[in-house]
PDB file of C-alpha atoms in Angstrom:
ATOM      1  CA  UNK A   1      12.039  52.026 -24.993  1.00 35.00           C
ATOM      2  CA  UNK A   2      11.796  53.661 -28.380  1.00 38.00           C
ATOM      3  CA  UNK A   3       8.707  53.794 -30.516  1.00 37.00           C
ATOM      4  CA  UNK A   4       8.703  50.801 -32.847  1.00 37.00           C
ATOM      5  CA  UNK A   5       8.290  51.255 -36.578  1.00 39.00           C
ATOM      6  CA  UNK A   6       5.295  48.963 -36.264  1.00 37.00           C
ATOM      7  CA  UNK A   7       3.498  48.938 -32.942  1.00 37.00           C
ATOM      8  CA  UNK A   8       2.100  45.856 -31.190  1.00 36.00           C
ATOM      9  CA  UNK A   9      -1.367  47.341 -31.534  1.00 37.00           C
ATOM     10  CA  UNK A  10      -1.130  47.240 -35.307  1.00 41.00           C
ATOM     11  CA  UNK A  11      -0.442  43.530 -35.102  1.00 39.00           C
ATOM     12  CA  UNK A  12      -3.975  42.942 -33.870  1.00 38.00           C
ATOM     13  CA  UNK A  13      -5.158  43.773 -37.391  1.00 44.00           C
ATOM     14  CA  UNK A  14      -3.201  40.823 -38.763  1.00 53.00           C
ATOM     15  CA  UNK A  15      -4.622  37.342 -38.413  1.00 63.00           C
ATOM     16  CA  UNK A  16      -2.516  34.819 -36.518  1.00 71.00           C
ATOM     17  CA  UNK A  17      -3.151  31.472 -38.179  1.00 74.00           C
ATOM     18  CA  UNK A  18      -3.139  28.806 -35.465  1.00 77.00           C
ATOM     19  CA  UNK A  19      -4.323  26.016 -37.778  1.00 79.00           C
ATOM     20  CA  UNK A  20      -0.891  25.355 -39.320  1.00 79.00           C
ATOM     21  CA  UNK A  21       2.494  25.124 -37.624  1.00 79.00           C
ATOM     22  CA  UNK A  22       4.813  28.096 -37.907  1.00 78.00           C
ATOM     23  CA  UNK A  23       8.608  27.881 -37.847  1.00 78.00           C
ATOM     24  CA  UNK A  24       9.121  30.817 -35.442  1.00 78.00           C
ATOM     25  CA  UNK A  25       6.670  29.334 -32.930  1.00 85.00           C
ATOM     26  CA  UNK A  26       8.147  25.820 -33.263  1.00 86.00           C
ATOM     27  CA  UNK A  27      11.639  27.260 -32.744  1.00 82.00           C
ATOM     28  CA  UNK A  28      10.316  29.049 -29.662  1.00 85.00           C
ATOM     29  CA  UNK A  29       8.928  25.736 -28.403  1.00 88.00           C
ATOM     30  CA  UNK A  30      12.290  23.986 -28.875  1.00 87.00           C
ATOM     31  CA  UNK A  31      14.009  26.803 -27.002  1.00 84.00           C
ATOM     32  CA  UNK A  32      11.654  26.268 -24.059  1.00 84.00           C
ATOM     33  CA  UNK A  33       9.482  29.326 -24.739  1.00 82.00           C
ATOM     34  CA  UNK A  34       5.739  29.594 -24.186  1.00 80.00           C
ATOM     35  CA  UNK A  35       4.690  31.588 -27.258  1.00 78.00           C
ATOM     36  CA  UNK A  36       3.334  28.735 -29.335  1.00 84.00           C
ATOM     37  CA  UNK A  37       0.144  26.786 -29.964  1.00 88.00           C
ATOM     38  CA  UNK A  38      -0.767  23.081 -29.781  1.00 91.00           C
ATOM     39  CA  UNK A  39      -0.302  22.751 -33.545  1.00 90.00           C
ATOM     40  CA  UNK A  40       3.271  24.001 -33.131  1.00 89.00           C
ATOM     41  CA  UNK A  41       3.972  21.636 -30.252  1.00 92.00           C
ATOM     42  CA  UNK A  42       2.594  18.735 -32.278  1.00 91.00           C
ATOM     43  CA  UNK A  43       4.773  19.631 -35.254  1.00 87.00           C
ATOM     44  CA  UNK A  44       7.777  20.139 -32.991  1.00 88.00           C
ATOM     45  CA  UNK A  45       7.232  16.795 -31.281  1.00 92.00           C
ATOM     46  CA  UNK A  46       6.777  15.062 -34.629  1.00 88.00           C
ATOM     47  CA  UNK A  47      10.064  16.570 -35.787  1.00 89.00           C
ATOM     48  CA  UNK A  48      11.949  15.560 -32.641  1.00 89.00           C
ATOM     49  CA  UNK A  49      10.541  12.032 -32.920  1.00 90.00           C
ATOM     50  CA  UNK A  50      12.485  11.727 -36.173  1.00 87.00           C
ATOM     51  CA  UNK A  51      15.425  13.902 -35.147  1.00 90.00           C
ATOM     52  CA  UNK A  52      15.779  14.667 -31.418  1.00 89.00           C
ATOM     53  CA  UNK A  53      18.956  16.620 -32.164  1.00 91.00           C
ATOM     54  CA  UNK A  54      16.951  19.597 -33.440  1.00 88.00           C
ATOM     55  CA  UNK A  55      16.608  20.869 -29.872  1.00 88.00           C
ATOM     56  CA  UNK A  56      20.382  20.856 -29.547  1.00 91.00           C
ATOM     57  CA  UNK A  57      20.659  22.723 -32.851  1.00 92.00           C
ATOM     58  CA  UNK A  58      18.150  25.357 -31.756  1.00 90.00           C
ATOM     59  CA  UNK A  59      19.866  25.967 -28.439  1.00 90.00           C
ATOM     60  CA  UNK A  60      23.351  25.842 -29.980  1.00 93.00           C
ATOM     61  CA  UNK A  61      22.252  28.487 -32.476  1.00 94.00           C
ATOM     62  CA  UNK A  62      21.105  30.751 -29.643  1.00 92.00           C
ATOM     63  CA  UNK A  63      24.426  30.225 -27.824  1.00 93.00           C
ATOM     64  CA  UNK A  64      26.305  31.061 -31.039  1.00 96.00           C
ATOM     65  CA  UNK A  65      24.341  34.292 -31.305  1.00 96.00           C
ATOM     66  CA  UNK A  66      25.276  35.208 -27.737  1.00 96.00           C
ATOM     67  CA  UNK A  67      28.975  34.555 -28.360  1.00 97.00           C
ATOM     68  CA  UNK A  68      29.073  36.504 -31.621  1.00 98.00           C
ATOM     69  CA  UNK A  69      27.333  39.505 -30.064  1.00 98.00           C
ATOM     70  CA  UNK A  70      29.746  39.364 -27.136  1.00 98.00           C
ATOM     71  CA  UNK A  71      32.655  39.423 -29.589  1.00 98.00           C
ATOM     72  CA  UNK A  72      31.129  42.293 -31.537  1.00 98.00           C
ATOM     73  CA  UNK A  73      30.629  44.438 -28.442  1.00 98.00           C
ATOM     74  CA  UNK A  74      33.763  43.607 -26.489  1.00 98.00           C
ATOM     75  CA  UNK A  75      36.344  43.067 -29.233  1.00 98.00           C
ATOM     76  CA  UNK A  76      35.010  44.893 -32.297  1.00 98.00           C
ATOM     77  CA  UNK A  77      33.453  47.858 -30.477  1.00 98.00           C
ATOM     78  CA  UNK A  78      30.120  47.553 -32.301  1.00 98.00           C
ATOM     79  CA  UNK A  79      27.205  49.465 -30.792  1.00 98.00           C
ATOM     80  CA  UNK A  80      24.578  49.100 -33.551  1.00 98.00           C
ATOM     81  CA  UNK A  81      22.785  45.898 -34.545  1.00 98.00           C
ATOM     82  CA  UNK A  82      20.328  45.132 -37.333  1.00 98.00           C
ATOM     83  CA  UNK A  83      18.755  41.741 -36.554  1.00 96.00           C
ATOM     84  CA  UNK A  84      16.691  40.510 -39.516  1.00 96.00           C
ATOM     85  CA  UNK A  85      14.324  37.608 -38.934  1.00 90.00           C
ATOM     86  CA  UNK A  86      14.584  37.783 -35.185  1.00 82.00           C
ATOM     87  CA  UNK A  87      11.654  35.496 -34.417  1.00 78.00           C
ATOM     88  CA  UNK A  88       9.859  35.340 -31.099  1.00 74.00           C
ATOM     89  CA  UNK A  89      11.504  36.750 -27.972  1.00 68.00           C
ATOM     90  CA  UNK A  90      12.950  34.114 -25.658  1.00 73.00           C
ATOM     91  CA  UNK A  91      16.068  34.355 -23.506  1.00 70.00           C
ATOM     92  CA  UNK A  92      19.303  36.112 -24.464  1.00 81.00           C
ATOM     93  CA  UNK A  93      17.858  38.207 -27.276  1.00 88.00           C
ATOM     94  CA  UNK A  94      20.234  40.462 -29.209  1.00 93.00           C
ATOM     95  CA  UNK A  95      19.421  43.608 -27.245  1.00 92.00           C
ATOM     96  CA  UNK A  96      19.695  41.807 -23.907  1.00 92.00           C
ATOM     97  CA  UNK A  97      23.195  40.518 -24.656  1.00 95.00           C
ATOM     98  CA  UNK A  98      24.427  43.728 -26.291  1.00 97.00           C
ATOM     99  CA  UNK A  99      23.005  46.158 -23.735  1.00 96.00           C
ATOM    100  CA  UNK A 100      24.194  44.070 -20.815  1.00 96.00           C
ATOM    101  CA  UNK A 101      27.727  44.689 -22.095  1.00 98.00           C
ATOM    102  CA  UNK A 102      27.152  48.177 -23.553  1.00 98.00           C
ATOM    103  CA  UNK A 103      23.960  49.844 -22.286  1.00 97.00           C
ATOM    104  CA  UNK A 104      24.165  52.466 -25.044  1.00 98.00           C
ATOM    105  CA  UNK A 105      23.822  49.847 -27.803  1.00 98.00           C
ATOM    106  CA  UNK A 106      21.066  50.392 -30.363  1.00 97.00           C
ATOM    107  CA  UNK A 107      19.180  47.475 -31.893  1.00 96.00           C
ATOM    108  CA  UNK A 108      16.652  47.205 -34.702  1.00 95.00           C
ATOM    109  CA  UNK A 109      14.702  43.966 -35.037  1.00 93.00           C
ATOM    110  CA  UNK A 110      13.046  42.959 -38.308  1.00 93.00           C
ATOM    111  CA  UNK A 111      10.318  40.360 -38.774  1.00 90.00           C
ATOM    112  CA  UNK A 112       6.943  40.096 -40.448  1.00 86.00           C
ATOM    113  CA  UNK A 113       5.207  37.526 -38.288  1.00 80.00           C
ATOM    114  CA  UNK A 114       1.955  38.775 -36.655  1.00 77.00           C
ATOM    115  CA  UNK A 115       2.640  36.825 -33.464  1.00 76.00           C
ATOM    116  CA  UNK A 116       6.102  38.374 -33.178  1.00 78.00           C
ATOM    117  CA  UNK A 117       4.545  41.799 -33.616  1.00 74.00           C
ATOM    118  CA  UNK A 118       2.041  40.991 -30.889  1.00 75.00           C
ATOM    119  CA  UNK A 119       4.980  40.397 -28.526  1.00 75.00           C
ATOM    120  CA  UNK A 120       6.914  43.465 -29.624  1.00 68.00           C
ATOM    121  CA  UNK A 121       6.553  45.255 -26.282  1.00 65.00           C
ATOM    122  CA  UNK A 122       8.503  42.515 -24.553  1.00 66.00           C
ATOM    123  CA  UNK A 123      11.048  42.523 -27.360  1.00 64.00           C
ATOM    124  CA  UNK A 124      11.448  46.286 -27.332  1.00 68.00           C
ATOM    125  CA  UNK A 125      12.323  46.718 -23.680  1.00 79.00           C
ATOM    126  CA  UNK A 126      15.569  48.676 -23.868  1.00 87.00           C
ATOM    127  CA  UNK A 127      18.122  50.033 -21.448  1.00 90.00           C
ATOM    128  CA  UNK A 128      17.602  53.761 -20.734  1.00 92.00           C
ATOM    129  CA  UNK A 129      20.894  54.628 -22.425  1.00 95.00           C
ATOM    130  CA  UNK A 130      20.255  52.638 -25.601  1.00 95.00           C
ATOM    131  CA  UNK A 131      17.392  52.059 -27.995  1.00 94.00           C
ATOM    132  CA  UNK A 132      15.464  49.254 -29.627  1.00 92.00           C
ATOM    133  CA  UNK A 133      12.963  49.359 -32.461  1.00 91.00           C
ATOM    134  CA  UNK A 134      10.934  46.927 -34.487  1.00 90.00           C
ATOM    135  CA  UNK A 135      10.368  46.905 -38.261  1.00 91.00           C
ATOM    136  CA  UNK A 136       7.530  44.941 -39.844  1.00 92.00           C
ATOM    137  CA  UNK A 137       9.217  43.762 -43.037  1.00 94.00           C
ATOM    138  CA  UNK A 138      10.221  40.631 -44.905  1.00 93.00           C
ATOM    139  CA  UNK A 139      13.852  39.633 -45.440  1.00 95.00           C
ATOM    140  CA  UNK A 140      13.142  39.909 -49.184  1.00 96.00           C
ATOM    141  CA  UNK A 141      12.585  43.676 -48.781  1.00 96.00           C
ATOM    142  CA  UNK A 142      16.113  45.010 -48.122  1.00 97.00           C
ATOM    143  CA  UNK A 143      15.329  48.538 -49.328  1.00 97.00           C
ATOM    144  CA  UNK A 144      12.392  48.813 -46.941  1.00 97.00           C
ATOM    145  CA  UNK A 145      14.461  47.391 -44.091  1.00 97.00           C
ATOM    146  CA  UNK A 146      17.287  49.854 -44.619  1.00 98.00           C
ATOM    147  CA  UNK A 147      14.995  52.865 -44.960  1.00 97.00           C
ATOM    148  CA  UNK A 148      13.175  52.058 -41.719  1.00 97.00           C
ATOM    149  CA  UNK A 149      16.377  51.162 -39.844  1.00 98.00           C
ATOM    150  CA  UNK A 150      17.737  54.680 -40.342  1.00 97.00           C
ATOM    151  CA  UNK A 151      15.100  55.973 -37.934  1.00 97.00           C
ATOM    152  CA  UNK A 152      16.999  54.274 -35.081  1.00 97.00           C
ATOM    153  CA  UNK A 153      20.476  53.495 -36.428  1.00 98.00           C
ATOM    154  CA  UNK A 154      23.115  55.751 -37.959  1.00 98.00           C
ATOM    155  CA  UNK A 155      24.103  53.617 -40.938  1.00 97.00           C
ATOM    156  CA  UNK A 156      27.160  55.784 -41.581  1.00 98.00           C
ATOM    157  CA  UNK A 157      28.635  54.114 -38.473  1.00 98.00           C
ATOM    158  CA  UNK A 158      29.749  50.471 -38.244  1.00 98.00           C
ATOM    159  CA  UNK A 159      26.771  48.180 -37.754  1.00 98.00           C
ATOM    160  CA  UNK A 160      26.388  44.431 -37.248  1.00 98.00           C
ATOM    161  CA  UNK A 161      23.909  42.707 -39.562  1.00 98.00           C
ATOM    162  CA  UNK A 162      22.521  39.513 -38.038  1.00 98.00           C
ATOM    163  CA  UNK A 163      20.825  36.902 -40.238  1.00 98.00           C
ATOM    164  CA  UNK A 164      20.202  33.936 -37.964  1.00 95.00           C
ATOM    165  CA  UNK A 165      18.169  31.055 -39.377  1.00 94.00           C
ATOM    166  CA  UNK A 166      16.363  33.312 -41.831  1.00 95.00           C
ATOM    167  CA  UNK A 167      18.104  32.880 -45.200  1.00 97.00           C
ATOM    168  CA  UNK A 168      16.887  29.297 -45.385  1.00 96.00           C
ATOM    169  CA  UNK A 169      13.407  30.733 -45.924  1.00 94.00           C
ATOM    170  CA  UNK A 170      14.601  32.252 -49.210  1.00 96.00           C
ATOM    171  CA  UNK A 171      14.236  29.344 -51.621  1.00 95.00           C
ATOM    172  CA  UNK A 172      16.662  30.604 -54.252  1.00 97.00           C
ATOM    173  CA  UNK A 173      20.247  30.721 -53.021  1.00 98.00           C
ATOM    174  CA  UNK A 174      21.280  33.390 -55.514  1.00 98.00           C
ATOM    175  CA  UNK A 175      18.435  35.596 -54.276  1.00 98.00           C
ATOM    176  CA  UNK A 176      19.528  35.005 -50.674  1.00 98.00           C
ATOM    177  CA  UNK A 177      23.088  36.027 -51.568  1.00 98.00           C
ATOM    178  CA  UNK A 178      21.779  39.120 -53.344  1.00 98.00           C
ATOM    179  CA  UNK A 179      19.822  40.136 -50.233  1.00 98.00           C
ATOM    180  CA  UNK A 180      22.920  39.806 -48.065  1.00 98.00           C
ATOM    181  CA  UNK A 181      24.981  41.835 -50.536  1.00 98.00           C
ATOM    182  CA  UNK A 182      22.375  44.592 -50.783  1.00 98.00           C
ATOM    183  CA  UNK A 183      22.164  44.939 -47.019  1.00 98.00           C
ATOM    184  CA  UNK A 184      25.934  44.869 -46.509  1.00 98.00           C
ATOM    185  CA  UNK A 185      26.548  47.303 -49.379  1.00 98.00           C
ATOM    186  CA  UNK A 186      24.539  49.884 -47.413  1.00 98.00           C
ATOM    187  CA  UNK A 187      26.780  49.538 -44.355  1.00 98.00           C
ATOM    188  CA  UNK A 188      30.179  51.234 -43.970  1.00 98.00           C
ATOM    189  CA  UNK A 189      33.636  49.749 -43.636  1.00 98.00           C
ATOM    190  CA  UNK A 190      34.085  48.210 -40.205  1.00 98.00           C
ATOM    191  CA  UNK A 191      30.597  46.709 -40.186  1.00 98.00           C
ATOM    192  CA  UNK A 192      30.078  42.997 -39.575  1.00 98.00           C
ATOM    193  CA  UNK A 193      27.907  40.172 -40.866  1.00 98.00           C
ATOM    194  CA  UNK A 194      26.689  37.278 -38.717  1.00 98.00           C
ATOM    195  CA  UNK A 195      25.004  34.343 -40.474  1.00 98.00           C
ATOM    196  CA  UNK A 196      24.026  30.926 -39.224  1.00 98.00           C
ATOM    197  CA  UNK A 197      21.729  28.429 -40.909  1.00 97.00           C
ATOM    198  CA  UNK A 198      20.858  24.766 -40.947  1.00 96.00           C
ATOM    199  CA  UNK A 199      23.430  22.907 -43.023  1.00 97.00           C
ATOM    200  CA  UNK A 200      23.028  20.098 -45.540  1.00 96.00           C
ATOM    201  CA  UNK A 201      25.583  17.341 -45.963  1.00 96.00           C
ATOM    202  CA  UNK A 202      26.285  16.850 -42.259  1.00 95.00           C
ATOM    203  CA  UNK A 203      23.447  14.761 -40.808  1.00 95.00           C
ATOM    204  CA  UNK A 204      21.139  12.710 -43.072  1.00 95.00           C
ATOM    205  CA  UNK A 205      18.598  12.192 -40.277  1.00 93.00           C
ATOM    206  CA  UNK A 206      18.282  15.960 -39.878  1.00 94.00           C
ATOM    207  CA  UNK A 207      17.791  16.313 -43.619  1.00 95.00           C
ATOM    208  CA  UNK A 208      15.078  13.652 -43.603  1.00 92.00           C
ATOM    209  CA  UNK A 209      13.237  15.433 -40.793  1.00 90.00           C
ATOM    210  CA  UNK A 210      13.561  18.837 -42.477  1.00 92.00           C
ATOM    211  CA  UNK A 211      12.368  17.528 -45.838  1.00 91.00           C
ATOM    212  CA  UNK A 212       9.311  16.022 -44.118  1.00 87.00           C
ATOM    213  CA  UNK A 213       8.635  19.324 -42.375  1.00 85.00           C
ATOM    214  CA  UNK A 214       8.876  21.205 -45.660  1.00 89.00           C
ATOM    215  CA  UNK A 215       6.224  18.876 -47.097  1.00 87.00           C
ATOM    216  CA  UNK A 216       3.868  19.355 -44.126  1.00 79.00           C
ATOM    217  CA  UNK A 217       2.277  22.580 -45.352  1.00 75.00           C
ATOM    218  CA  UNK A 218       4.405  24.836 -43.157  1.00 75.00           C
ATOM    219  CA  UNK A 219       6.599  27.544 -44.680  1.00 82.00           C
ATOM    220  CA  UNK A 220       9.643  25.656 -46.027  1.00 90.00           C
ATOM    221  CA  UNK A 221      13.122  26.156 -44.648  1.00 93.00           C
ATOM    222  CA  UNK A 222      15.892  25.162 -47.054  1.00 96.00           C
ATOM    223  CA  UNK A 223      19.054  23.632 -45.657  1.00 97.00           C
ATOM    224  CA  UNK A 224      22.220  24.837 -47.381  1.00 98.00           C
ATOM    225  CA  UNK A 225      25.618  23.249 -47.821  1.00 98.00           C
ATOM    226  CA  UNK A 226      28.535  24.651 -45.860  1.00 98.00           C
ATOM    227  CA  UNK A 227      29.908  26.029 -49.141  1.00 98.00           C
ATOM    228  CA  UNK A 228      26.626  27.849 -49.796  1.00 98.00           C
ATOM    229  CA  UNK A 229      26.604  29.338 -46.297  1.00 98.00           C
ATOM    230  CA  UNK A 230      30.234  30.401 -46.711  1.00 98.00           C
ATOM    231  CA  UNK A 231      29.315  32.183 -49.965  1.00 98.00           C
ATOM    232  CA  UNK A 232      27.265  34.724 -47.987  1.00 98.00           C
ATOM    233  CA  UNK A 233      30.571  36.122 -46.719  1.00 98.00           C
ATOM    234  CA  UNK A 234      32.117  36.735 -50.151  1.00 98.00           C
ATOM    235  CA  UNK A 235      34.103  39.976 -50.156  1.00 98.00           C
ATOM    236  CA  UNK A 236      34.274  40.112 -46.366  1.00 98.00           C
ATOM    237  CA  UNK A 237      37.028  39.208 -43.904  1.00 98.00           C
ATOM    238  CA  UNK A 238      36.038  36.133 -41.931  1.00 98.00           C
ATOM    239  CA  UNK A 239      36.925  36.171 -38.254  1.00 98.00           C
ATOM    240  CA  UNK A 240      38.639  32.990 -37.073  1.00 98.00           C
ATOM    241  CA  UNK A 241      37.702  30.148 -37.051  1.00 97.00           C
ATOM    242  CA  UNK A 242      35.672  30.983 -40.170  1.00 98.00           C
ATOM    243  CA  UNK A 243      32.454  29.181 -41.069  1.00 98.00           C
ATOM    244  CA  UNK A 244      32.111  26.201 -38.756  1.00 98.00           C
ATOM    245  CA  UNK A 245      29.478  24.249 -36.880  1.00 97.00           C
ATOM    246  CA  UNK A 246      28.001  26.783 -34.458  1.00 97.00           C
ATOM    247  CA  UNK A 247      29.077  24.707 -31.476  1.00 96.00           C
ATOM    248  CA  UNK A 248      32.694  25.147 -32.557  1.00 96.00           C
ATOM    249  CA  UNK A 249      32.692  28.914 -33.098  1.00 97.00           C
ATOM    250  CA  UNK A 250      34.802  30.250 -30.220  1.00 96.00           C
ATOM    251  CA  UNK A 251      33.311  28.045 -27.487  1.00 94.00           C
ATOM    252  CA  UNK A 252      33.470  29.320 -23.925  1.00 88.00           C
ATOM    253  CA  UNK A 253      36.891  28.698 -22.332  1.00 85.00           C
ATOM    254  CA  UNK A 254      36.875  25.504 -20.336  1.00 79.00           C
ATOM    255  CA  UNK A 255      33.723  24.175 -21.939  1.00 79.00           C
ATOM    256  CA  UNK A 256      33.724  20.475 -22.888  1.00 75.00           C
ATOM    257  CA  UNK A 257      34.455  19.475 -26.464  1.00 71.00           C
ATOM    258  CA  UNK A 258      31.383  20.159 -28.552  1.00 78.00           C
ATOM    259  CA  UNK A 259      29.806  17.826 -31.062  1.00 87.00           C
ATOM    260  CA  UNK A 260      29.463  18.957 -34.650  1.00 93.00           C
ATOM    261  CA  UNK A 261      25.837  19.857 -35.360  1.00 95.00           C
ATOM    262  CA  UNK A 262      24.218  20.555 -38.723  1.00 96.00           C
ATOM    263  CA  UNK A 263      24.052  24.294 -38.156  1.00 97.00           C
ATOM    264  CA  UNK A 264      26.922  26.346 -39.536  1.00 98.00           C
ATOM    265  CA  UNK A 265      27.740  29.975 -39.122  1.00 98.00           C
ATOM    266  CA  UNK A 266      30.367  32.620 -39.101  1.00 98.00           C
ATOM    267  CA  UNK A 267      31.217  36.253 -38.469  1.00 98.00           C
ATOM    268  CA  UNK A 268      32.970  38.543 -40.934  1.00 98.00           C
ATOM    269  CA  UNK A 269      34.120  42.173 -41.160  1.00 98.00           C
ATOM    270  CA  UNK A 270      33.526  44.478 -44.079  1.00 98.00           C
ATOM    271  CA  UNK A 271      36.900  45.915 -45.107  1.00 98.00           C
TER     272      UNK A 271
END
């Protein structure tokens, strides 16, 4: 284990608001995790009452992350990962998947949620050969993220940037694209970008449930069209099959045909 940029102890100085639902804790609840409060379970249950498919989306997103990391390690030879907006630790976290395949892999997690920080010790458990670290920063602070990441990662070497279900929290799409560009501009040729987000224009029931959630007082999460998600990869070389529903991105051989879900993502290489 490496020393995190922000230690779990420092998280105790930040107040965890348990009076309003929080997206990271609700997502954890849908994934079957235990790091949530009754208010999050209530919000999660209210959401699933309108759109039960959200649980499938959450778990399909996690499976997509596992498959993309597996590709990056086994086929692209990547050994460094910058995971921005990681959320609460559950099963098959980035470092677990990467270090299972390549124990020397180095991972930096970025989030600014006090509850995530409070669980950083569990998140930071690394293989002896590799390293993990945690940065307390917001996705809207790319300069701060990059400066802190250099304490663990050598950003002159190819690195995978992971932005999973985080860009939807940036209300302005142009700002979200600018953040992606700024982060990728700091990485060398041969680096990769992984993005997946909830998609608009696929499932009207999902959109109804998400719009209701956004009006509940919780931090909004903005669904984006497939075209808007694809725009994050401008200037990069998309790996086949491109930007697709996460269930259809290189499914496991022999797995049954997957339904299209309103969560799209892709993986691309920086030339």
